[in-house]
CSV table of C-alpha atoms and ligand atoms in Angstrom, one decimal:
chain,number,residue,atom,x,y,z
M,1342,MET,CA,13.4,-44.1,12.2
M,1343,SER,CA,15.4,-41.6,10.0
M,1344,LEU,CA,12.6,-42.7,7.0
M,1345,LEU,CA,10.1,-41.3,9.2
M,1346,LEU,CA,11.6,-38.0,9.8
M,1347,GLY,CA,12.6,-38.0,6.4
M,1348,PHE,CA,8.5,-38.3,5.6
M,1349,GLY,CA,7.6,-35.8,8.0
M,1350,LEU,CA,10.3,-33.3,6.3
M,1351,LEU,CA,8.7,-33.7,2.7
M,1352,THR,CA,5.1,-33.4,4.0
M,1353,CYS,CA,6.2,-30.4,5.8
M,1354,ILE,CA,7.4,-28.7,2.7
M,1355,ALA,CA,5.1,-30.0,0.6
M,1356,SER,CA,2.4,-28.2,2.9
M,1357,SER,CA,4.6,-25.0,3.1
M,1358,GLU,CA,4.5,-25.3,-0.4
M,1359,SER,CA,1.2,-25.0,-1.1
M,1360,SER,CA,0.5,-22.0,-3.8
M,1361,SER,CA,-2.2,-19.5,-3.8
M,1362,VAL,CA,-4.0,-18.8,-6.8
M,1363,PHE,CA,-6.5,-16.2,-7.4
M,1364,VAL,CA,-9.5,-16.1,-10.0
M,1365,LEU,CA,-12.2,-14.1,-10.8
M,1366,LYS,CA,-15.7,-15.1,-9.6
M,1367,GLY,CA,-17.4,-16.7,-12.6
M,1368,GLN,CA,-14.2,-18.1,-14.4
M,1369,ASP,CA,-12.5,-21.7,-15.0
M,1370,ILE,CA,-9.2,-22.5,-13.5
M,1371,ARG,CA,-7.0,-25.6,-14.8
M,1372,LEU,CA,-5.1,-27.1,-11.6
M,1373,ASP,CA,-2.1,-28.5,-13.1
M,1374,VAL,CA,0.4,-31.6,-11.2
M,1375,GLN,CA,3.3,-30.3,-12.5
M,1376,GLU,CA,5.4,-33.2,-12.6
M,1377,ASN,CA,5.0,-37.0,-14.1
M,1378,VAL,CA,2.4,-39.0,-11.7
M,1379,GLU,CA,3.0,-42.4,-11.5
M,1380,VAL,CA,0.0,-44.2,-10.4
M,1381,LYS,CA,1.1,-47.9,-9.3
M,1382,GLU,CA,-1.4,-51.2,-9.3
M,1383,LEU,CA,-4.3,-50.4,-6.5
M,1384,GLU,CA,-3.2,-47.3,-6.1
M,1385,VAL,CA,-5.5,-43.9,-6.6
M,1386,PHE,CA,-4.9,-40.8,-7.9
M,1387,LYS,CA,-7.0,-37.8,-6.6
M,1388,TRP,CA,-7.8,-34.5,-6.1
M,1389,THR,CA,-9.4,-32.9,-3.4
M,1390,PHE,CA,-11.1,-30.2,-1.7
M,1391,ARG,CA,-10.8,-30.2,1.9
M,1392,SER,CA,-11.9,-33.7,3.0
M,1393,ALA,CA,-14.0,-34.3,-0.2
M,1394,ASN,CA,-12.9,-36.2,-3.3
M,1395,ILE,CA,-13.7,-34.9,-6.3
M,1396,VAL,CA,-12.3,-36.9,-8.6
M,1397,ARG,CA,-10.4,-40.2,-8.5
M,1398,CYS,CA,-8.7,-42.5,-10.4
M,1399,THR,CA,-7.1,-45.6,-10.7
M,1400,ASP,CA,-4.3,-47.5,-11.6
M,1401,THR,CA,-6.0,-48.9,-15.0
M,1402,LEU,CA,-7.5,-45.0,-15.5
M,1403,SER,CA,-10.7,-45.5,-14.2
M,1404,VAL,CA,-12.0,-42.2,-13.3
M,1405,ARG,CA,-15.0,-41.3,-11.1
M,1406,VAL,CA,-16.2,-37.8,-10.8
M,1407,SER,CA,-18.3,-37.2,-7.3
M,1408,PRO,CA,-21.7,-36.7,-8.4
M,1409,GLU,CA,-21.0,-32.8,-6.4
M,1410,TYR,CA,-18.9,-32.1,-9.5
M,1411,ASN,CA,-20.6,-33.3,-12.0
M,1412,ASN,CA,-20.8,-30.7,-14.8
M,1413,ARG,CA,-18.3,-28.5,-12.8
M,1414,VAL,CA,-14.8,-30.2,-13.5
M,1415,GLU,CA,-13.2,-31.6,-16.3
M,1416,PHE,CA,-10.1,-34.3,-14.9
M,1417,SER,CA,-7.8,-35.0,-17.6
M,1418,GLU,CA,-6.6,-38.7,-17.4
M,1419,GLY,CA,-3.4,-37.5,-19.8
M,1420,ASN,CA,-1.6,-35.3,-17.5
M,1421,PHE,CA,-3.8,-35.0,-14.3
M,1422,SER,CA,-4.8,-31.6,-14.3
M,1423,LEU,CA,-7.8,-30.7,-13.2
M,1424,LEU,CA,-10.1,-28.2,-15.0
M,1425,LEU,CA,-12.3,-26.0,-12.1
M,1426,LYS,CA,-15.3,-24.7,-14.3
M,1427,ASN,CA,-17.6,-21.3,-13.1
M,1428,LEU,CA,-15.9,-20.7,-9.3
M,1429,GLN,CA,-17.9,-19.6,-6.9
M,1430,GLN,CA,-17.2,-18.1,-3.6
M,1431,ASN,CA,-17.9,-21.3,-1.7
M,1432,ASP,CA,-15.2,-22.8,-4.1
M,1433,SER,CA,-12.5,-21.2,-2.2
M,1434,GLY,CA,-9.9,-23.2,0.1
M,1435,PRO,CA,-7.3,-26.1,-0.5
M,1436,TYR,CA,-7.1,-28.4,-3.6
M,1437,THR,CA,-4.8,-31.2,-3.2
M,1438,ALA,CA,-3.5,-33.4,-5.8
M,1439,VAL,CA,-3.0,-36.9,-3.4
M,1440,VAL,CA,-1.9,-40.6,-4.9
M,1441,SER,CA,-3.4,-43.0,-2.6
M,1442,GLY,CA,-1.8,-46.1,-1.9
M,1443,ASP,CA,0.2,-47.6,1.1
M,1444,LYS,CA,0.8,-44.2,1.8
M,1445,GLU,CA,-1.2,-41.2,1.1
M,1446,LYS,CA,1.2,-38.7,-1.2
M,1447,THR,CA,0.4,-35.3,-1.6
M,1448,ILE,CA,1.9,-34.8,-5.2
M,1449,ILE,CA,0.6,-30.5,-5.3
M,1450,ALA,CA,-0.9,-28.7,-3.2
M,1451,TYR,CA,-3.3,-25.0,-3.9
M,1452,LEU,CA,-5.0,-22.4,-2.0
M,1453,LEU,CA,-7.8,-21.2,-4.1
M,1454,ILE,CA,-9.1,-17.9,-3.8
M,1455,VAL,CA,-11.7,-16.6,-5.5
M,1456,GLN,CA,-12.9,-13.0,-5.8
M,1457,GLU,CA,-15.3,-10.6,-7.0
M,1458,ARG,CA,-14.9,-8.0,-9.3
M,1459,VAL,CA,-14.2,-4.7,-7.2
M,1460,GLU,CA,-16.3,-2.2,-7.6
M,1461,PRO,CA,-16.0,1.4,-9.2
M,1462,PRO,CA,-14.5,4.0,-6.8
M,1463,VAL,CA,-16.2,7.1,-6.2
M,1464,LEU,CA,-13.3,10.2,-5.9
M,1465,THR,CA,-15.1,13.4,-4.1
M,1466,VAL,CA,-12.8,16.4,-3.8
M,1467,ASN,CA,-13.2,18.8,-0.6
M,1468,SER,CA,-13.7,21.8,-3.0
M,1469,ASP,CA,-13.6,24.4,0.4
M,1470,SER,CA,-9.9,23.0,1.0
M,1471,ILE,CA,-8.6,24.4,-2.6
M,1472,ASN,CA,-5.9,27.3,-2.2
M,1473,ASP,CA,-3.5,28.7,-4.0
M,1474,THR,CA,-1.1,26.2,-2.6
M,1475,CYS,CA,-2.8,23.5,-4.9
M,1476,ASN,CA,-3.4,21.5,-1.8
M,1477,VAL,CA,-6.6,19.8,-1.9
M,1478,THR,CA,-8.5,16.9,0.4
M,1479,VAL,CA,-9.9,14.2,-1.4
M,1480,THR,CA,-12.3,11.1,0.3
M,1481,CYS,CA,-12.3,8.4,-2.5
M,1482,ARG,CA,-14.7,5.4,-1.3
M,1483,GLY,CA,-14.9,1.6,-1.8
M,1484,GLN,CA,-17.4,-0.8,-1.3
M,1485,ASN,CA,-16.7,-1.0,2.2
M,1486,THR,CA,-13.8,1.2,2.9
M,1487,SER,CA,-12.7,4.7,2.0
M,1488,VAL,CA,-9.6,7.1,2.8
M,1489,THR,CA,-9.0,10.4,2.9
M,1490,SER,CA,-5.8,12.0,1.3
M,1491,SER,CA,-4.5,15.3,0.7
M,1492,CYS,CA,-2.9,15.9,-2.4
M,1493,ASN,CA,-1.2,18.3,-4.5
M,1494,SER,CA,-0.2,18.6,-8.4
M,1495,ARG,CA,2.8,16.3,-7.5
M,1496,THR,CA,1.7,13.8,-5.0
M,1497,CYS,CA,-1.1,12.0,-2.5
M,1498,SER,CA,-0.3,11.9,1.0
M,1499,GLN,CA,-3.0,9.8,3.5
M,1500,VAL,CA,-4.3,11.6,6.3
M,1501,GLY,CA,-7.7,9.5,7.0
M,1502,GLY,CA,-9.8,6.8,6.6
M,1503,GLU,CA,-8.5,3.1,6.7
M,1504,SER,CA,-5.1,2.3,7.0
M,1505,ARG,CA,-3.9,1.0,3.8
M,1506,GLY,CA,-4.5,-2.8,3.8
M,1507,ALA,CA,-1.0,-5.3,2.7
M,1508,GLU,CA,-0.5,-5.8,-0.8
M,1509,THR,CA,-1.2,-9.4,0.0
M,1510,SER,CA,-4.0,-8.8,1.9
M,1511,THR,CA,-7.3,-10.5,0.1
M,1512,VAL,CA,-9.5,-7.4,0.9
M,1513,PRO,CA,-9.9,-4.8,-2.0
M,1514,LEU,CA,-7.1,-1.8,-1.4
M,1515,LEU,CA,-8.0,1.7,-2.4
M,1516,SER,CA,-5.1,3.3,-3.3
M,1517,VAL,CA,-4.8,7.2,-4.6
M,1518,TYR,CA,-1.9,8.7,-6.0
M,1519,VAL,CA,-1.2,11.3,-9.0
M,1520,ALA,CA,-0.3,10.3,-12.1
M,1521,GLY,CA,-0.2,12.2,-15.5
M,1522,GLY,CA,-1.8,15.2,-13.7
M,1523,SER,CA,-4.5,13.7,-12.4
M,1524,ILE,CA,-5.7,12.5,-9.2
M,1525,ILE,CA,-6.2,8.8,-9.3
M,1526,CYS,CA,-7.8,6.6,-6.8
M,1527,ASN,CA,-7.6,2.7,-7.6
M,1528,HIS,CA,-9.6,0.6,-6.2
M,1529,SER,CA,-8.3,-3.0,-6.4
M,1530,ASN,CA,-7.9,-6.5,-5.7
M,1531,GLN,CA,-5.9,-9.8,-7.0
M,1532,VAL,CA,-8.5,-10.1,-9.6
M,1533,SER,CA,-9.3,-6.7,-11.1
M,1534,TRP,CA,-9.4,-3.3,-10.4
M,1535,ALA,CA,-10.9,-0.1,-11.4
M,1536,ASN,CA,-10.6,3.1,-11.1
M,1537,HIS,CA,-11.9,6.7,-10.9
M,1538,THR,CA,-9.6,10.0,-11.9
M,1539,LYS,CA,-9.8,13.6,-11.2
M,1540,ASP,CA,-7.9,16.3,-13.7
M,1541,ILE,CA,-5.7,18.4,-11.2
M,1542,VAL,CA,-5.7,21.2,-14.2
M,1543,GLU,CA,-9.5,21.4,-13.5
M,1544,LEU,CA,-9.4,21.2,-10.0
M,1545,CYS,CA,-6.7,23.2,-9.5
M,1546,PRO,CA,-5.3,26.0,-11.5
M,1547,MET,CA,-2.1,26.2,-11.6
M,1548,LYS,CA,0.7,29.2,-11.7
M,1549,SER,CA,-0.1,30.0,-15.3
M,1550,VAL,CA,-3.8,30.3,-15.0
M,1551,VAL,CA,-3.7,31.4,-11.1
M,1552,PRO,CA,-4.9,35.0,-13.3
M,1553,SER,CA,-8.6,33.3,-14.5
M,1554,CYS,CA,-8.5,31.8,-10.9
M,1555,LEU,CA,-8.2,35.5,-9.2
M,1556,ASP,CA,-11.3,36.4,-12.0
M,1557,VAL,CA,-13.7,33.8,-11.2
M,1558,GLN,CA,-13.0,34.7,-7.4
M,1559,ALA,CA,-13.5,38.5,-8.0
M,1560,GLN,CA,-16.5,37.8,-9.6
M,1561,GLN,CA,-18.2,35.9,-6.5
T,681,LIG,C1,-3.3,-31.2,-19.5
T,681,LIG,O1,-4.3,-31.5,-20.2
T,681,LIG,C2,-5.4,-30.7,-20.4
T,681,LIG,C3,-6.3,-31.1,-21.4
T,681,LIG,O2,-5.7,-31.9,-22.7
T,681,LIG,C4,-4.8,-29.5,-21.4
T,681,LIG,O3,-5.6,-28.4,-21.5
T,681,LIG,C5,-3.7,-28.7,-20.4
T,681,LIG,O4,-3.0,-27.7,-21.1
T,681,LIG,C6,-2.5,-29.7,-19.9
T,681,LIG,N1,-1.7,-28.8,-19.3
T,681,LIG,C7,-0.4,-29.2,-19.5
T,681,LIG,C8,0.4,-28.8,-18.2
T,681,LIG,O5,0.1,-29.8,-19.9
T,682,LIG,C1,-21.5,-23.3,-3.1
T,682,LIG,O1,-22.8,-22.7,-3.2
T,682,LIG,C2,-23.8,-23.0,-4.4
T,682,LIG,C3,-25.3,-22.6,-4.3
T,682,LIG,O2,-24.6,-21.0,-3.7
T,682,LIG,C4,-23.7,-24.8,-3.8
T,682,LIG,O3,-24.6,-25.0,-4.6
T,682,LIG,C5,-22.5,-25.7,-3.8
T,682,LIG,O4,-22.6,-27.1,-3.4
T,682,LIG,C6,-21.9,-25.1,-2.6
T,682,LIG,N1,-20.2,-25.6,-2.8
T,682,LIG,C7,-19.8,-26.1,-1.8
T,682,LIG,C8,-18.3,-26.6,-2.1
T,682,LIG,O5,-19.9,-26.4,-0.7
T,683,LIG,C1,-3.4,26.6,2.1
T,683,LIG,O1,-3.2,25.1,2.5
T,683,LIG,C2,-2.3,25.0,3.0
T,683,LIG,C3,-2.7,23.4,3.6
T,683,LIG,O2,-4.1,23.8,4.7
T,683,LIG,C4,-1.9,26.0,3.8
T,683,LIG,O3,-0.3,25.4,4.7
T,683,LIG,C5,-1.6,27.3,2.9
T,683,LIG,O4,-1.6,28.6,4.3
T,683,LIG,C6,-3.2,27.3,2.4
T,683,LIG,N1,-2.7,28.9,1.9
T,683,LIG,C7,-3.8,30.1,1.3
T,683,LIG,C8,-3.3,31.2,0.9
T,683,LIG,O5,-4.6,30.2,2.7
T,684,LIG,C1,-17.7,-5.4,4.6
T,684,LIG,O1,-16.8,-5.1,5.6
T,684,LIG,C2,-17.8,-6.6,6.6
T,684,LIG,C3,-17.3,-6.2,8.2
T,684,LIG,O2,-15.9,-5.5,8.0
T,684,LIG,C4,-17.6,-7.7,5.9
T,684,LIG,O3,-18.6,-8.5,6.7
T,684,LIG,C5,-18.3,-7.9,4.1
T,684,LIG,O4,-17.8,-8.5,4.1
T,684,LIG,C6,-18.2,-6.6,3.7
T,684,LIG,N1,-18.2,-7.0,2.2
T,684,LIG,C7,-17.9,-6.6,1.2
T,684,LIG,C8,-18.4,-6.3,-0.2
T,684,LIG,O5,-16.4,-6.5,1.2
T,685,LIG,C1,-1.7,19.7,2.6
T,685,LIG,O1,-2.1,20.7,4.0
T,685,LIG,C2,-2.3,19.7,4.8
T,685,LIG,C3,-2.9,20.5,6.4
T,685,LIG,O2,-2.4,21.7,6.0
T,685,LIG,C4,-0.9,19.0,5.1
T,685,LIG,O3,-1.2,18.2,6.1
T,685,LIG,C5,-0.6,18.6,4.2
T,685,LIG,O4,1.1,17.9,4.3
T,685,LIG,C6,-0.5,19.3,2.8
T,685,LIG,N1,-0.2,18.0,1.6
T,685,LIG,C7,0.6,18.2,0.4
T,685,LIG,C8,0.8,17.4,-0.8
T,685,LIG,O5,1.5,19.4,0.4
T,686,LIG,C1,-4.6,-0.2,-10.4
T,686,LIG,O1,-4.1,-1.5,-9.1
T,686,LIG,C2,-3.8,-2.3,-9.7
T,686,LIG,C3,-3.3,-3.4,-8.9
T,686,LIG,O2,-2.3,-2.8,-8.5
T,686,LIG,C4,-2.9,-2.4,-11.2
T,686,LIG,O3,-2.6,-3.7,-11.8
T,686,LIG,C5,-3.5,-0.9,-12.6
T,686,LIG,O4,-2.7,-1.1,-13.6
T,686,LIG,C6,-3.6,-0.1,-11.5
T,686,LIG,N1,-4.6,1.0,-12.5
T,686,LIG,C7,-4.3,2.2,-12.4
T,686,LIG,C8,-5.2,3.0,-13.4
T,686,LIG,O5,-3.4,2.8,-11.9
T,687,LIG,C1,-9.8,4.3,-15.4
T,687,LIG,O1,-10.2,5.8,-15.7
T,687,LIG,C2,-10.1,6.3,-16.9
T,687,LIG,C3,-10.6,7.8,-16.7
T,687,LIG,O2,-11.9,7.6,-15.4
T,687,LIG,C4,-11.1,5.7,-18.0
T,687,LIG,O3,-11.6,6.2,-18.8
T,687,LIG,C5,-11.0,3.9,-17.7
T,687,LIG,O4,-12.2,3.3,-18.1
T,687,LIG,C6,-11.1,3.5,-15.7
T,687,LIG,N1,-10.7,1.8,-15.8
T,687,LIG,C7,-11.0,1.3,-15.5
T,687,LIG,C8,-10.8,-0.2,-15.3
T,687,LIG,O5,-11.8,1.6,-14.7
């Protein structure tokens, strides 16, 4: 009874420890077992993806790679790590290292998330809103989302568009902020980022250049 309880507890901990791994589409990743794996007589070590066995390795180190994964993986008999090559979006999901004997023992579990590189965002300034307090409205567009922010020379605050996703979200995040004299729109996910920046001095003349700003207005 206590043994069963202990086993249940262990598998519970093991599954909650499944760590997320983010990979850029097209890249390779090596999944390590992170411990010394012991494969006893007639036991089989395997790496699985969902219900598929990617590779099986017996106690005598006889190795079989599933035909589906031929040329796409490299298994190391030395340390039981699995190299997954040229990852595509549909390779996302749970990968588990298991020793199969009288029982199935999970050695380690990973949740692999393959992401595309984000597209560069486009930051546009609604110049109608520029006035001498240097409060500008900017809109930044990513692939699917856009945010509208109100910025001055020090800070931006979001006034519209989709709400900022959580940092942990797998959906690309758009953030607009001021740094180094520029308004920066940063489009990012866990594996890539791209930005579009606008120089504040060009957008919005500072106090020191207000006369030239008035000149421009006078000319119009
Ligand atoms: C496991 O072996 C592979 C191939 O020999 C090697 O590239 C990798 O770094 C090793 N991993 C660890 C954690 O030692
Ligand atoms: C992923 O999609 C490719 C085709 O785009 C297919 O050949 C491959 O079998 C798929 N992989 C999985 C694990 O479903
Ligand atoms: C500039 O814009 C801000 C915000 O819209 C407004 O509060 C302020 O009165 C405007 N200043 C002038 C001079 O129009
Ligand atoms: C854009 O959003 C739609 C619906 O929210 C989603 O189905 C689609 O995959 C998204 N496209 C990209 C490139 O993120
Ligand atoms: C700019 O003006 C808008 C509209 O009046 C205001 O809501 C916002 O707080 C101002 N933003 C900054 C950064 O001053
Ligand atoms: C954009 O965001 C990513 C992820 O948060 C960060 O690593 C990167 O430094 C940012 N780039 C800029 C220009 O702020
Ligand atoms: C970020 O923006 C700057 C200025 O526009 C540009 O030079 C740089 O290449 C951008 N970086 C990325 C990763 O998009």
